Amino acid sequence: MALKALMAVSGLIMIGYLLAHMYGNLKVFAGQASFDGYAEHLRTLGEPILPHAGLLWIIRVVLLAAVLGHAYSAFSLWSRAHKARGGSKRYQTSKSKLGVQRSYASFTLRWGGVVILLFVIFHLLHFTWNTIHPGGAADSPYVRVVNGFSVWWVVLAYTLAMVAVGFHLRHGMWSALTTLGANTSAIARHRLNLLAYAVAGVVTIGFLLPPYSILLGLVT
Amino acid sequence: MNITVRVWRQPHADAEGQMVSYEVPDVSEHMSFLEMLDVLNERLTMEGDDPIAFDHDCREGICGSCGVVINGVAHGPQQTTTCQLHMRSFADGAVIDIEPWRAEAFPVIKDLIVDRSAFDRIIQAGGFISAPTGTAPDAHAAPIPKNQADHAFDAATCIGCGACVAACPNGSAMLFTAAKITHLGMLPQGQPERDSRALGMVGQQDEEGFGGCTNIGECTAVCPKGIPLETISRLNRDLLGAMLHGSR
Ligand code: HEM
Ligand code: SF4
Ligand code: FES
């Protein structure tokens, strides 16, 4: 019963984080000093009330809890749904496989979520733990970003992942708000769907601007 | 018109089933879908075959017993009950696939008939109000604002057919349960048991093996009574409220 609420709340926490993270990434357009300064600023935020990098660690703990809660509820609801609908072979007919009105995004929610999970691991290895460095290693976060996104397959991987995120948020955001009780009328439904489209679009495009600008040589 | 139907035949609950084809010639386009099956069944009976078992009762769209999946869509191409669907909705020469509702909680009893008593148990778990009986209360004793009465009445039109479950990619019964929760929760008589109703009905729904709702909306698109998706959000608010109150 509470799994759906956990799914929705953890999803919304991650959406909040994604919006902030995307805004931070856009600082590459302001140059190396600004971007590296921002990375440093994240670590000093909240001082002296919090220790160095304190807020960052709080965010990391909350995010980790959100990811674990989200993945746990996703997989248990997935397996419950699979059983409830009567397995993978439900109807014999080959007609109406696409449903009556459902969106493409609603089909991609689960496997898209798995794609995002794999991507998040790759992304952490790349920029957070600095264990893999396509394009060349560096101390400056700015230089690492520019090096990484000069490699075509890195940009391709980010593109696929961000499109998956876009689809996931298109249905996920609408679904989370409905699960939390916000869909109160036909007008509210219309607004929630528009909001989900807007957030999905902003996140996808916002995250893809830096990689493409770097690949095309607009940012060096 | 002449059509071919491919029907799910399954002699009993534990038997293996399969799709079987039958030609049905000389169908009038004014026949209802069930009348077309009646004609076919008469012939099967004359030929000594077992007639196709399907549920039906009122044949006027109000009892909710006649649901089958037609060409992959619950109740077929029109948003109405199967008994209210007419053969004019199909083309001459069409091949029509007819299958029972599919859900873990709706096991097949025979051919197109499924056991929907899981719905009854969900209602028993909270889909009622407790009222002392006796003399009828004064008609104006409990005033109800018009728009609330309208919402309650719209939700109360659910006939418990189960199309929502059959159409839901998650095999969820949320639209059915939400319709009853909205119906009673909108009215003053439904208030005292609002929390226990939400917890009881949703708990029973999970216990019966229905899936969780991901707000895809296939249910409302096939619901013969047009129960709207908003009812599910109303259920969610009642459920979250009840969980926060920690009541039972
Ligand atoms: C960037 C991170 C992510 C965000 C912002 C996000 C957001 C959301 C939201 C808001 C929902 C809707 C919740 C609801 O239906 O009430 C959702 C659903 C879902 N998410 Fe995510 N998600 C993310 C990552 C993931 C990952 C890594 C997985 C991998 C397992 C995943 C799998 C799912 C699944 C399977 C559902 C549907 C669950 C169901 O059946 O109810 N998501 N997501
Ligand atoms: S909500 Fe609609 S589809 Fe579901 S049982 Fe009620 S009438 Fe049938
Ligand atoms: S037979 Fe009663 S609704 Fe169809």
Short mmCIF file of N, CA, C and O and ligand atoms in Angstrom, two decimals, chain A residues 3-18 67 70-79 81 108-120 165 168-169 171-180, chain B residues 170 212-215, ligand 1:
data_model
loop_
_atom_site.label_atom_id
_atom_site.label_comp_id
_atom_site.label_asym_id
_atom_site.label_seq_id
_atom_site.Cartn_x
_atom_site.Cartn_y
_atom_site.Cartn_z
N LEU A 3 3.93 1.40 -0.88
CA LEU A 3 4.99 1.35 -1.89
C LEU A 3 4.81 2.42 -2.95
O LEU A 3 5.77 3.04 -3.40
N LYS A 4 3.54 2.62 -3.36
CA LYS A 4 3.29 3.62 -4.40
C LYS A 4 3.68 5.01 -3.92
O LYS A 4 4.23 5.80 -4.68
N ALA A 5 3.39 5.29 -2.64
CA ALA A 5 3.73 6.61 -2.10
C ALA A 5 5.25 6.76 -2.02
O ALA A 5 5.80 7.81 -2.36
N LEU A 6 5.94 5.69 -1.63
CA LEU A 6 7.41 5.71 -1.56
C LEU A 6 7.98 5.98 -2.95
O LEU A 6 8.88 6.82 -3.13
N MET A 7 7.43 5.27 -3.93
CA MET A 7 7.86 5.44 -5.32
C MET A 7 7.70 6.90 -5.75
O MET A 7 8.61 7.49 -6.34
N ALA A 8 6.53 7.46 -5.44
CA ALA A 8 6.24 8.82 -5.89
C ALA A 8 7.13 9.84 -5.17
O ALA A 8 7.73 10.70 -5.81
N VAL A 9 7.25 9.72 -3.85
CA VAL A 9 8.03 10.71 -3.10
C VAL A 9 9.50 10.62 -3.48
O VAL A 9 10.16 11.63 -3.75
N SER A 10 10.05 9.40 -3.56
CA SER A 10 11.47 9.27 -3.91
C SER A 10 11.70 9.79 -5.33
O SER A 10 12.70 10.44 -5.61
N GLY A 11 10.74 9.54 -6.23
CA GLY A 11 10.86 10.04 -7.60
C GLY A 11 10.88 11.55 -7.64
O GLY A 11 11.70 12.16 -8.32
N LEU A 12 9.99 12.18 -6.85
CA LEU A 12 9.93 13.64 -6.85
C LEU A 12 11.20 14.25 -6.24
O LEU A 12 11.68 15.28 -6.71
N ILE A 13 11.75 13.60 -5.22
CA ILE A 13 13.03 14.09 -4.65
C ILE A 13 14.09 14.08 -5.74
O ILE A 13 14.83 15.05 -5.93
N MET A 14 14.14 12.99 -6.52
CA MET A 14 15.15 12.90 -7.58
C MET A 14 14.90 13.95 -8.66
O MET A 14 15.86 14.49 -9.23
N ILE A 15 13.62 14.23 -8.94
CA ILE A 15 13.34 15.27 -9.95
C ILE A 15 13.86 16.61 -9.46
O ILE A 15 14.49 17.37 -10.20
N GLY A 16 13.64 16.91 -8.18
CA GLY A 16 14.14 18.15 -7.60
C GLY A 16 15.65 18.24 -7.75
O GLY A 16 16.21 19.26 -8.18
N TYR A 17 16.31 17.12 -7.45
CA TYR A 17 17.77 17.08 -7.57
C TYR A 17 18.20 17.28 -9.03
O TYR A 17 19.14 18.03 -9.32
N LEU A 18 17.50 16.59 -9.93
CA LEU A 18 17.86 16.70 -11.36
C LEU A 18 17.79 18.15 -11.83
O LEU A 18 18.66 18.61 -12.57
N VAL A 67 17.12 6.75 -4.17
CA VAL A 67 17.38 5.79 -5.24
C VAL A 67 17.05 4.37 -4.76
O VAL A 67 16.37 3.60 -5.46
N HIS A 70 13.31 4.01 -4.33
CA HIS A 70 12.66 4.02 -5.64
C HIS A 70 12.86 2.68 -6.35
O HIS A 70 11.91 2.10 -6.87
N ALA A 71 14.10 2.21 -6.36
CA ALA A 71 14.38 0.95 -7.07
C ALA A 71 13.69 -0.21 -6.36
O ALA A 71 13.11 -1.08 -7.02
N TYR A 72 13.71 -0.21 -5.03
CA TYR A 72 13.04 -1.29 -4.31
C TYR A 72 11.55 -1.33 -4.62
O TYR A 72 11.00 -2.37 -5.00
N SER A 73 10.88 -0.17 -4.51
CA SER A 73 9.44 -0.19 -4.77
C SER A 73 9.16 -0.48 -6.24
O SER A 73 8.20 -1.17 -6.58
N ALA A 74 10.03 0.02 -7.14
CA ALA A 74 9.83 -0.24 -8.57
C ALA A 74 9.86 -1.74 -8.85
O ALA A 74 8.96 -2.28 -9.50
N PHE A 75 10.88 -2.42 -8.31
CA PHE A 75 10.98 -3.85 -8.64
C PHE A 75 9.88 -4.66 -7.97
O PHE A 75 9.37 -5.61 -8.57
N SER A 76 9.49 -4.29 -6.73
CA SER A 76 8.42 -5.11 -6.14
C SER A 76 7.09 -4.85 -6.81
O SER A 76 6.31 -5.79 -7.02
N LEU A 77 6.81 -3.58 -7.20
CA LEU A 77 5.55 -3.32 -7.90
C LEU A 77 5.56 -3.96 -9.29
O LEU A 77 4.54 -4.44 -9.78
N TRP A 78 6.73 -3.98 -9.90
CA TRP A 78 6.87 -4.58 -11.23
C TRP A 78 6.52 -6.07 -11.16
O TRP A 78 5.74 -6.58 -11.97
N SER A 79 7.09 -6.74 -10.17
CA SER A 79 6.83 -8.18 -10.13
C SER A 79 5.38 -8.44 -9.72
O SER A 79 4.74 -9.37 -10.22
N ALA A 81 2.81 -6.51 -10.49
CA ALA A 81 2.00 -6.22 -11.67
C ALA A 81 2.09 -7.36 -12.69
O ALA A 81 1.11 -7.75 -13.31
N THR A 108 7.70 2.70 -21.64
CA THR A 108 9.14 2.67 -21.43
C THR A 108 9.52 2.87 -19.96
O THR A 108 10.69 2.86 -19.63
N LEU A 109 8.51 3.05 -19.09
CA LEU A 109 8.81 3.43 -17.71
C LEU A 109 9.77 2.44 -17.04
O LEU A 109 10.76 2.84 -16.45
N ARG A 110 9.47 1.14 -17.14
CA ARG A 110 10.24 0.18 -16.35
C ARG A 110 11.61 -0.09 -16.95
O ARG A 110 12.62 0.05 -16.26
N TRP A 111 11.67 -0.45 -18.24
CA TRP A 111 12.99 -0.71 -18.83
C TRP A 111 13.79 0.57 -18.92
O TRP A 111 15.01 0.58 -18.74
N GLY A 112 13.07 1.69 -19.15
CA GLY A 112 13.74 2.99 -19.15
C GLY A 112 14.39 3.26 -17.80
O GLY A 112 15.50 3.77 -17.72
N GLY A 113 13.69 2.87 -16.72
CA GLY A 113 14.25 3.04 -15.38
C GLY A 113 15.53 2.25 -15.21
O GLY A 113 16.51 2.73 -14.63
N VAL A 114 15.56 1.04 -15.77
CA VAL A 114 16.77 0.21 -15.68
C VAL A 114 17.92 0.86 -16.47
O VAL A 114 19.07 0.91 -16.00
N VAL A 115 17.60 1.39 -17.66
CA VAL A 115 18.61 2.09 -18.45
C VAL A 115 19.19 3.25 -17.66
O VAL A 115 20.41 3.46 -17.60
N ILE A 116 18.29 4.00 -16.98
CA ILE A 116 18.75 5.15 -16.20
C ILE A 116 19.67 4.69 -15.07
O ILE A 116 20.71 5.29 -14.80
N LEU A 117 19.30 3.59 -14.44
CA LEU A 117 20.12 3.07 -13.33
C LEU A 117 21.53 2.74 -13.81
O LEU A 117 22.53 3.12 -13.18
N LEU A 118 21.63 2.05 -14.95
CA LEU A 118 22.95 1.70 -15.49
C LEU A 118 23.73 2.96 -15.83
O LEU A 118 24.93 3.08 -15.55
N PHE A 119 23.00 3.93 -16.40
CA PHE A 119 23.66 5.18 -16.75
C PHE A 119 24.19 5.89 -15.52
O PHE A 119 25.30 6.42 -15.52
N VAL A 120 23.37 5.91 -14.45
CA VAL A 120 23.80 6.62 -13.23
C VAL A 120 25.11 6.02 -12.71
O VAL A 120 26.03 6.75 -12.31
N VAL A 165 15.49 9.44 -19.64
CA VAL A 165 15.03 10.23 -18.49
C VAL A 165 13.80 11.06 -18.89
O VAL A 165 12.82 11.15 -18.15
N HIS A 168 10.87 8.89 -18.96
CA HIS A 168 10.57 8.44 -17.61
C HIS A 168 9.84 9.55 -16.83
O HIS A 168 8.86 9.30 -16.14
N LEU A 169 10.34 10.77 -17.00
CA LEU A 169 9.72 11.89 -16.27
C LEU A 169 8.37 12.27 -16.86
O LEU A 169 7.47 12.68 -16.14
N HIS A 171 6.02 10.34 -17.97
CA HIS A 171 4.97 9.58 -17.31
C HIS A 171 5.13 9.58 -15.79
O HIS A 171 4.15 9.65 -15.07
N GLY A 172 6.38 9.52 -15.33
CA GLY A 172 6.64 9.39 -13.89
C GLY A 172 6.16 10.58 -13.09
O GLY A 172 5.54 10.43 -12.04
N MET A 173 6.38 11.77 -13.60
CA MET A 173 6.00 12.96 -12.83
C MET A 173 4.47 13.05 -12.73
O MET A 173 3.92 13.30 -11.67
N TRP A 174 3.80 12.82 -13.83
CA TRP A 174 2.34 12.83 -13.84
C TRP A 174 1.81 11.76 -12.88
O TRP A 174 0.91 12.00 -12.07
N SER A 175 2.42 10.58 -12.96
CA SER A 175 1.94 9.47 -12.14
C SER A 175 2.19 9.73 -10.66
O SER A 175 1.32 9.45 -9.82
N ALA A 176 3.34 10.28 -10.34
CA ALA A 176 3.66 10.54 -8.93
C ALA A 176 2.67 11.53 -8.34
O ALA A 176 2.15 11.34 -7.24
N LEU A 177 2.38 12.60 -9.10
CA LEU A 177 1.47 13.61 -8.57
C LEU A 177 0.06 13.04 -8.42
O LEU A 177 -0.66 13.35 -7.48
N THR A 178 -0.34 12.17 -9.34
CA THR A 178 -1.65 11.53 -9.23
C THR A 178 -1.70 10.60 -8.03
O THR A 178 -2.68 10.55 -7.29
N THR A 179 -0.61 9.85 -7.85
CA THR A 179 -0.54 8.93 -6.71
C THR A 179 -0.64 9.70 -5.40
O THR A 179 -1.19 9.21 -4.42
N LEU A 180 -0.12 10.93 -5.38
CA LEU A 180 -0.19 11.73 -4.17
C LEU A 180 -1.50 12.52 -4.08
O LEU A 180 -1.69 13.34 -3.19
N ASN B 170 -1.24 -3.37 -15.53
CA ASN B 170 -0.76 -3.87 -14.23
C ASN B 170 -1.77 -4.78 -13.56
O ASN B 170 -1.56 -5.16 -12.40
N GLY B 212 -0.48 -2.83 -8.73
CA GLY B 212 -0.50 -1.43 -8.33
C GLY B 212 -0.75 -0.54 -9.54
O GLY B 212 -0.33 -0.86 -10.64
N CYS B 213 -1.41 0.59 -9.31
CA CYS B 213 -1.78 1.49 -10.41
C CYS B 213 -0.61 2.38 -10.79
O CYS B 213 0.04 2.96 -9.93
N THR B 214 -0.31 2.50 -12.12
CA THR B 214 0.70 3.46 -12.54
C THR B 214 0.08 4.58 -13.37
O THR B 214 0.75 5.22 -14.17
N ASN B 215 -1.22 4.79 -13.19
CA ASN B 215 -1.90 5.94 -13.78
C ASN B 215 -1.77 6.03 -15.30
O ASN B 215 -1.55 7.11 -15.86
C1 HEM C 1 16.86 10.05 -12.37
C2 HEM C 1 16.27 9.32 -11.53
C3 HEM C 1 14.80 8.96 -11.49
C4 HEM C 1 13.70 9.77 -11.32
C5 HEM C 1 13.69 11.27 -11.19
C6 HEM C 1 12.52 8.91 -11.31
C7 HEM C 1 11.20 9.34 -11.13
C8 HEM C 1 10.09 8.52 -11.11
C9 HEM C 1 8.74 8.89 -10.75
C10 HEM C 1 8.32 10.26 -10.29
C11 HEM C 1 7.92 7.79 -10.89
C12 HEM C 1 6.40 7.69 -10.68
C13 HEM C 1 5.99 7.14 -9.36
C14 HEM C 1 4.53 6.70 -9.35
O1 HEM C 1 4.12 5.97 -10.26
O2 HEM C 1 3.81 7.07 -8.44
C15 HEM C 1 8.76 6.74 -11.32
C16 HEM C 1 8.31 5.48 -11.57
C17 HEM C 1 9.13 4.44 -11.84
N1 HEM C 1 10.52 4.48 -11.86
FE1 HEM C 1 11.71 6.04 -11.67
N2 HEM C 1 12.92 7.63 -11.47
C18 HEM C 1 14.31 7.63 -11.57
C19 HEM C 1 15.14 6.56 -11.69
C20 HEM C 1 14.67 5.31 -11.78
C21 HEM C 1 15.56 4.18 -11.78
C22 HEM C 1 17.07 4.22 -11.64
C23 HEM C 1 14.77 3.12 -11.90
C24 HEM C 1 15.32 1.70 -11.97
C25 HEM C 1 14.88 0.71 -11.42
C26 HEM C 1 13.38 3.57 -12.00
C27 HEM C 1 12.27 2.79 -12.17
C28 HEM C 1 10.94 3.21 -12.11
C29 HEM C 1 9.80 2.36 -12.31
C30 HEM C 1 9.85 0.89 -12.63
C31 HEM C 1 8.65 3.12 -12.12
C32 HEM C 1 7.21 2.64 -12.19
C33 HEM C 1 6.91 1.97 -10.89
C34 HEM C 1 5.50 1.48 -10.74
O3 HEM C 1 5.17 0.40 -11.25
O4 HEM C 1 4.73 2.17 -10.06
N3 HEM C 1 13.37 4.91 -11.91
N4 HEM C 1 10.07 7.19 -11.45
#
